[in-house]
mmCIF file of C-alpha atoms in Angstrom:
data_model
loop_
_atom_site.group_PDB
_atom_site.id
_atom_site.type_symbol
_atom_site.label_atom_id
_atom_site.label_comp_id
_atom_site.label_asym_id
_atom_site.label_seq_id
_atom_site.Cartn_x
_atom_site.Cartn_y
_atom_site.Cartn_z
ATOM 1 C CA MET A 275 58.526 -113.371 76.842
ATOM 2 C CA LYS A 276 60.508 -116.508 77.063
ATOM 3 C CA ALA A 277 62.296 -115.325 73.852
ATOM 4 C CA ILE A 278 62.928 -111.936 75.388
ATOM 5 C CA LEU A 279 64.357 -113.352 78.651
ATOM 6 C CA PHE A 280 66.550 -115.630 76.710
ATOM 7 C CA THR A 281 67.956 -112.822 74.658
ATOM 8 C CA LYS A 282 68.628 -110.815 77.847
ATOM 9 C CA TYR A 283 70.357 -113.818 79.406
ATOM 10 C CA THR A 284 72.513 -114.287 76.276
ATOM 11 C CA LYS A 285 73.474 -110.667 76.447
ATOM 12 C CA ILE A 286 74.397 -110.877 79.962
ATOM 13 C CA ILE A 287 76.444 -114.079 79.518
ATOM 14 C CA LEU A 288 78.411 -112.529 76.555
ATOM 15 C CA PHE A 289 79.226 -109.319 78.314
ATOM 16 C CA THR A 290 80.362 -111.333 81.199
ATOM 17 C CA LYS A 291 82.716 -113.302 78.975
ATOM 18 C CA LEU A 292 83.876 -110.143 77.318
ATOM 19 C CA MET A 293 84.768 -108.600 80.602
ATOM 20 C CA LEU A 294 86.593 -111.772 81.746
ATOM 21 C CA LEU A 295 88.525 -111.770 78.429
ATOM 22 C CA SER A 296 89.395 -108.022 78.938
ATOM 23 C CA LEU A 297 90.628 -108.473 82.425
ATOM 24 C CA LEU A 298 92.685 -111.486 81.224
ATOM 25 C CA VAL A 299 94.343 -109.677 78.570
ATOM 26 C CA SER A 300 94.912 -106.499 80.842
ATOM 27 C CA ALA A 301 96.574 -108.841 83.389
ATOM 28 C CA GLN A 302 98.926 -110.446 80.871
ATOM 29 C CA GLU A 303 99.854 -106.989 79.652
ATOM 30 C CA GLU A 304 100.761 -105.968 83.137
ATOM 31 C CA THR A 305 102.591 -108.978 83.996
ATOM 32 C CA GLU A 306 104.630 -109.354 80.932
ATOM 33 C CA THR A 307 107.773 -107.184 80.621
ATOM 34 C CA PRO A 308 109.779 -106.566 77.574
ATOM 35 C CA LYS A 309 112.658 -109.113 77.338
ATOM 36 C CA LEU A 310 115.108 -106.952 75.439
ATOM 37 C CA GLU A 311 115.757 -103.563 76.878
ATOM 38 C CA PHE A 312 117.996 -100.751 76.215
ATOM 39 C CA SER A 313 119.501 -98.099 78.552
ATOM 40 C CA GLY A 314 122.464 -95.912 78.869
ATOM 41 C CA SER A 315 124.166 -93.039 80.491
ATOM 42 C CA ILE A 316 126.445 -90.071 79.818
ATOM 43 C CA ASP A 317 129.133 -88.634 82.034
ATOM 44 C CA VAL A 318 130.618 -85.267 81.985
ATOM 45 C CA TYR A 319 132.111 -83.448 84.961
ATOM 46 C CA TYR A 320 134.139 -80.271 86.278
ATOM 47 C CA ARG A 321 137.035 -80.678 88.266
ATOM 48 C CA ALA A 322 139.334 -78.084 90.085
ATOM 49 C CA ASN A 323 141.857 -78.519 92.742
ATOM 50 C CA ILE A 324 140.907 -76.319 95.643
ATOM 51 C CA ASN A 325 144.336 -76.498 97.666
ATOM 52 C CA GLY A 326 146.233 -74.675 94.700
ATOM 53 C CA ASP A 327 148.445 -77.497 93.625
ATOM 54 C CA ASN A 328 148.679 -77.357 89.922
ATOM 55 C CA SER A 329 150.688 -80.465 89.358
ATOM 56 C CA ALA A 330 150.551 -81.895 85.905
ATOM 57 C CA PRO A 331 150.156 -85.813 85.978
ATOM 58 C CA ASN A 332 150.583 -87.370 82.370
ATOM 59 C CA GLY A 333 151.608 -84.048 80.865
ATOM 60 C CA ILE A 334 148.201 -82.268 81.553
ATOM 61 C CA PRO A 335 148.632 -78.758 83.277
ATOM 62 C CA ASN A 336 146.674 -77.865 86.137
ATOM 63 C CA ALA A 337 145.527 -81.361 87.131
ATOM 64 C CA ALA A 338 144.562 -82.413 90.685
ATOM 65 C CA PRO A 339 146.023 -85.354 91.977
ATOM 66 C CA GLY A 340 144.925 -88.234 90.033
ATOM 67 C CA SER A 341 143.144 -91.466 90.648
ATOM 68 C CA SER A 342 142.036 -94.013 87.933
ATOM 69 C CA PHE A 343 139.225 -91.815 86.723
ATOM 70 C CA ALA A 344 138.145 -88.338 86.416
ATOM 71 C CA ASN A 345 141.591 -86.868 86.204
ATOM 72 C CA LEU A 346 141.095 -84.147 83.620
ATOM 73 C CA PRO A 347 141.059 -80.448 84.666
ATOM 74 C CA GLY A 348 138.136 -78.011 84.178
ATOM 75 C CA PHE A 349 135.194 -79.303 82.214
ATOM 76 C CA ALA A 350 135.892 -82.679 81.020
ATOM 77 C CA LEU A 351 134.335 -85.849 79.366
ATOM 78 C CA GLY A 352 134.026 -88.939 81.153
ATOM 79 C CA MET A 353 132.203 -91.569 79.137
ATOM 80 C CA ALA A 354 128.947 -92.549 77.357
ATOM 81 C CA ASN A 355 127.422 -95.998 77.419
ATOM 82 C CA ILE A 356 124.551 -97.923 76.054
ATOM 83 C CA ILE A 357 123.390 -101.078 77.528
ATOM 84 C CA ALA A 358 121.161 -103.873 75.733
ATOM 85 C CA SER A 359 120.071 -106.696 77.826
ATOM 86 C CA TYR A 360 117.929 -109.712 77.169
ATOM 87 C CA GLN A 361 116.380 -111.757 80.092
ATOM 88 C CA GLY A 362 114.742 -114.935 78.942
ATOM 89 C CA GLU A 363 113.300 -117.902 81.081
ATOM 90 C CA LYS A 364 116.605 -119.692 80.911
ATOM 91 C CA VAL A 365 119.236 -117.687 79.076
ATOM 92 C CA GLY A 366 120.074 -113.967 78.692
ATOM 93 C CA PHE A 367 122.864 -111.639 77.896
ATOM 94 C CA VAL A 368 124.225 -108.125 78.813
ATOM 95 C CA ALA A 369 126.232 -105.905 76.277
ATOM 96 C CA ASP A 370 127.614 -102.543 77.708
ATOM 97 C CA LEU A 371 129.425 -100.474 75.151
ATOM 98 C CA VAL A 372 131.445 -97.496 76.271
ATOM 99 C CA TYR A 373 133.125 -94.679 74.689
ATOM 100 C CA GLY A 374 135.184 -92.097 76.231
ATOM 101 C CA PRO A 375 138.515 -91.567 78.316
ATOM 102 C CA ARG A 376 136.790 -93.092 81.608
ATOM 103 C CA GLY A 377 136.201 -96.299 79.566
ATOM 104 C CA THR A 378 139.749 -96.196 78.057
ATOM 105 C CA ASP A 379 141.164 -95.939 81.551
ATOM 106 C CA ALA A 380 139.319 -98.803 82.895
ATOM 107 C CA ILE A 381 141.004 -101.273 80.356
ATOM 108 C CA PHE A 382 144.532 -100.093 80.576
ATOM 109 C CA ALA A 383 145.776 -103.619 80.627
ATOM 110 C CA SER A 384 143.925 -104.898 77.483
ATOM 111 C CA PRO A 385 146.318 -104.900 74.894
ATOM 112 C CA ILE A 386 144.548 -104.321 71.663
ATOM 113 C CA TYR A 387 141.718 -101.679 72.101
ATOM 114 C CA SER A 388 142.820 -99.859 75.214
ATOM 115 C CA ALA A 389 144.080 -96.890 73.135
ATOM 116 C CA THR A 390 141.114 -96.492 70.717
ATOM 117 C CA GLY A 391 138.542 -95.304 73.442
ATOM 118 C CA ASN A 392 135.954 -97.797 71.783
ATOM 119 C CA ILE A 393 135.712 -100.507 74.494
ATOM 120 C CA ILE A 394 133.432 -103.112 75.862
ATOM 121 C CA ASN A 395 132.756 -102.605 79.559
ATOM 122 C CA GLN A 396 130.823 -105.711 79.834
ATOM 123 C CA MET A 397 129.650 -108.434 77.464
ATOM 124 C CA TYR A 398 128.538 -111.626 78.964
ATOM 125 C CA ALA A 399 125.832 -114.412 78.547
ATOM 126 C CA TYR A 400 124.289 -116.389 81.224
ATOM 127 C CA TRP A 401 122.375 -119.785 81.354
ATOM 128 C CA ASN A 402 120.098 -120.566 84.223
ATOM 129 C CA VAL A 403 120.923 -124.125 84.663
ATOM 130 C CA SER A 404 118.386 -124.610 87.515
ATOM 131 C CA GLU A 405 116.699 -122.398 90.110
ATOM 132 C CA ASN A 406 120.003 -122.547 92.090
ATOM 133 C CA VAL A 407 122.784 -122.551 89.486
ATOM 134 C CA THR A 408 123.611 -119.972 87.048
ATOM 135 C CA LEU A 409 126.743 -119.907 84.621
ATOM 136 C CA THR A 410 128.069 -116.819 83.155
ATOM 137 C CA MET A 411 130.696 -116.440 80.422
ATOM 138 C CA GLY A 412 132.172 -113.439 78.962
ATOM 139 C CA ASN A 413 133.467 -109.975 80.252
ATOM 140 C CA PHE A 414 132.049 -108.711 83.410
ATOM 141 C CA ASN A 415 132.932 -106.077 86.015
ATOM 142 C CA THR A 416 134.769 -107.225 89.129
ATOM 143 C CA PHE A 417 133.078 -108.925 92.061
ATOM 144 C CA LEU A 418 135.563 -107.395 94.529
ATOM 145 C CA GLY A 419 134.692 -104.129 96.385
ATOM 146 C CA TYR A 420 131.505 -101.990 95.867
ATOM 147 C CA GLU A 421 132.646 -99.564 93.237
ATOM 148 C CA VAL A 422 132.417 -100.380 89.506
ATOM 149 C CA ILE A 423 133.582 -98.322 86.267
ATOM 150 C CA SER A 424 130.122 -96.749 85.472
ATOM 151 C CA PRO A 425 129.921 -93.640 87.493
ATOM 152 C CA SER A 426 125.998 -93.811 87.487
ATOM 153 C CA ALA A 427 126.301 -96.999 89.680
ATOM 154 C CA ASN A 428 128.658 -95.712 92.059
ATOM 155 C CA PHE A 429 127.934 -93.788 95.468
ATOM 156 C CA ASN A 430 131.254 -92.036 95.006
ATOM 157 C CA TYR A 431 131.328 -90.395 91.412
ATOM 158 C CA SER A 432 135.202 -90.354 90.938
ATOM 159 C CA THR A 433 135.689 -93.642 92.790
ATOM 160 C CA SER A 434 137.978 -94.130 95.912
ATOM 161 C CA TYR A 435 141.820 -94.154 95.493
ATOM 162 C CA LEU A 436 141.787 -97.663 96.594
ATOM 163 C CA PHE A 437 139.655 -98.592 93.682
ATOM 164 C CA SER A 438 142.477 -97.021 91.521
ATOM 165 C CA TYR A 439 144.607 -100.336 92.059
ATOM 166 C CA GLY A 440 141.860 -102.530 90.838
ATOM 167 C CA PRO A 441 140.699 -105.039 89.670
ATOM 168 C CA PHE A 442 138.314 -103.542 87.209
ATOM 169 C CA SER A 443 137.071 -106.124 85.001
ATOM 170 C CA HIS A 444 137.427 -109.971 84.407
ATOM 171 C CA THR A 445 136.758 -112.271 81.368
ATOM 172 C CA GLY A 446 136.154 -115.894 82.029
ATOM 173 C CA LEU A 447 133.430 -118.375 83.195
ATOM 174 C CA ARG A 448 131.745 -117.957 86.628
ATOM 175 C CA ALA A 449 129.227 -120.304 88.395
ATOM 176 C CA ASP A 450 126.807 -119.036 90.962
ATOM 177 C CA PHE A 451 125.062 -121.196 93.322
ATOM 178 C CA THR A 452 122.212 -120.286 95.849
ATOM 179 C CA LEU A 453 122.862 -122.712 98.643
ATOM 180 C CA SER A 454 120.110 -121.672 100.878
ATOM 181 C CA GLU A 455 117.710 -118.396 101.363
ATOM 182 C CA ASP A 456 120.802 -116.723 103.013
ATOM 183 C CA PHE A 457 123.898 -118.356 101.537
ATOM 184 C CA SER A 458 125.323 -117.964 98.124
ATOM 185 C CA LEU A 459 128.594 -119.198 96.550
ATOM 186 C CA MET A 460 130.482 -118.065 93.421
ATOM 187 C CA LEU A 461 133.361 -119.783 91.724
ATOM 188 C CA ALA A 462 135.180 -118.513 88.695
ATOM 189 C CA ILE A 463 138.201 -119.187 86.359
ATOM 190 C CA MET A 464 139.229 -116.176 84.304
ATOM 191 C CA ASN A 465 141.964 -114.415 82.315
ATOM 192 C CA PRO A 466 144.667 -112.314 84.271
ATOM 193 C CA THR A 467 142.959 -109.399 85.831
ATOM 194 C CA ASP A 468 141.723 -106.465 83.588
ATOM 195 C CA VAL A 469 142.935 -108.444 80.461
ATOM 196 C CA THR A 470 139.518 -108.563 78.881
ATOM 197 C CA GLU A 471 140.043 -109.313 75.268
ATOM 198 C CA LEU A 472 142.087 -112.600 75.024
ATOM 199 C CA ASN A 473 144.552 -114.641 77.174
ATOM 200 C CA LEU A 474 148.157 -113.935 75.903
ATOM 201 C CA ASP A 475 150.337 -116.428 77.916
ATOM 202 C CA GLY A 476 148.011 -119.084 79.025
ATOM 203 C CA ASN A 477 147.841 -118.070 82.738
ATOM 204 C CA TYR A 478 144.460 -117.865 84.548
ATOM 205 C CA ALA A 479 142.964 -116.247 87.732
ATOM 206 C CA TYR A 480 140.701 -117.960 90.071
ATOM 207 C CA GLY A 481 138.064 -116.213 92.012
ATOM 208 C CA ALA A 482 135.475 -117.155 94.898
ATOM 209 C CA GLN A 483 132.832 -115.271 96.698
ATOM 210 C CA LEU A 484 130.857 -116.563 99.747
ATOM 211 C CA GLY A 485 127.577 -114.395 100.513
ATOM 212 C CA TYR A 486 125.497 -114.443 103.604
ATOM 213 C CA SER A 487 122.646 -112.058 103.924
ATOM 214 C CA GLY A 488 123.974 -109.225 101.798
ATOM 215 C CA GLN A 489 127.549 -109.620 103.166
ATOM 216 C CA PHE A 490 130.288 -111.017 100.897
ATOM 217 C CA LEU A 491 133.584 -112.457 101.428
ATOM 218 C CA ASN A 492 135.820 -112.314 98.057
ATOM 219 C CA PHE A 493 138.772 -114.121 97.066
ATOM 220 C CA LEU A 494 141.119 -113.498 93.870
ATOM 221 C CA LEU A 495 144.218 -115.568 93.110
ATOM 222 C CA ASP A 496 146.135 -114.055 90.269
ATOM 223 C CA ASP A 497 149.751 -114.762 89.013
ATOM 224 C CA GLY A 498 150.787 -116.042 92.478
ATOM 225 C CA ALA A 499 149.431 -113.059 94.313
ATOM 226 C CA PHE A 500 146.211 -113.154 96.207
ATOM 227 C CA GLU A 501 143.616 -110.562 97.393
ATOM 228 C CA ILE A 502 140.908 -111.020 100.035
ATOM 229 C CA ASP A 503 137.940 -108.444 100.087
ATOM 230 C CA TYR A 504 134.994 -107.940 102.309
ATOM 231 C CA THR A 505 131.920 -106.235 100.870
ATOM 232 C CA GLY A 506 128.714 -105.474 103.065
ATOM 233 C CA GLY A 507 127.385 -103.100 105.621
ATOM 234 C CA VAL A 508 126.031 -102.953 108.868
ATOM 235 C CA ARG A 509 122.740 -101.196 109.900
ATOM 236 C CA PHE A 510 122.685 -99.816 113.397
ATOM 237 C CA PHE A 511 119.056 -98.477 113.417
#
């Protein structure tokens, strides 16, 4: 009788251990996420001028008044992109590769690859120096305004006319600081605006951003000119 009871207790203990091990493995599988991820989008559109103005900017017939993007008449191609990102505990990177007219238009100031249609929308690496400090180096979309190059990330598909004046992208080194639960600060030194591949003349642009509870005050100094920008929103109800 004792031997039988002992055997039963042993089975119960082993079963309990197996259940705990299974729960532990399941919990780890639920909390662990892939560190290397791939995503992307494609962009096609149809454009027509409803006011009957058949102006022809850039020699293209029947084109509606143009902005920086989505200028082609009728059924037209925008861009396709694929994004590879890696998020480690301390370091990571983002590589956003783009092909198509919209991508080419976004790097009009880049001297080498702007005419080929094959571009890098963003390519940067970052280092979490501490919980409150992150360094980022490479090519990243502008921190001014709320619009970016990729249409899938914009509220307005074609972007506003104000966005047509840029800036679009920067290449350089930026430092992001978490000052408190509500306040953040970003400082950056970069190539001239939208020159994304290299620095041709040794001049640099300087940027800063002060954030408070989702509201951002931005500053850009480039070639003697400066731009001050506010990005944020107010909820009334």
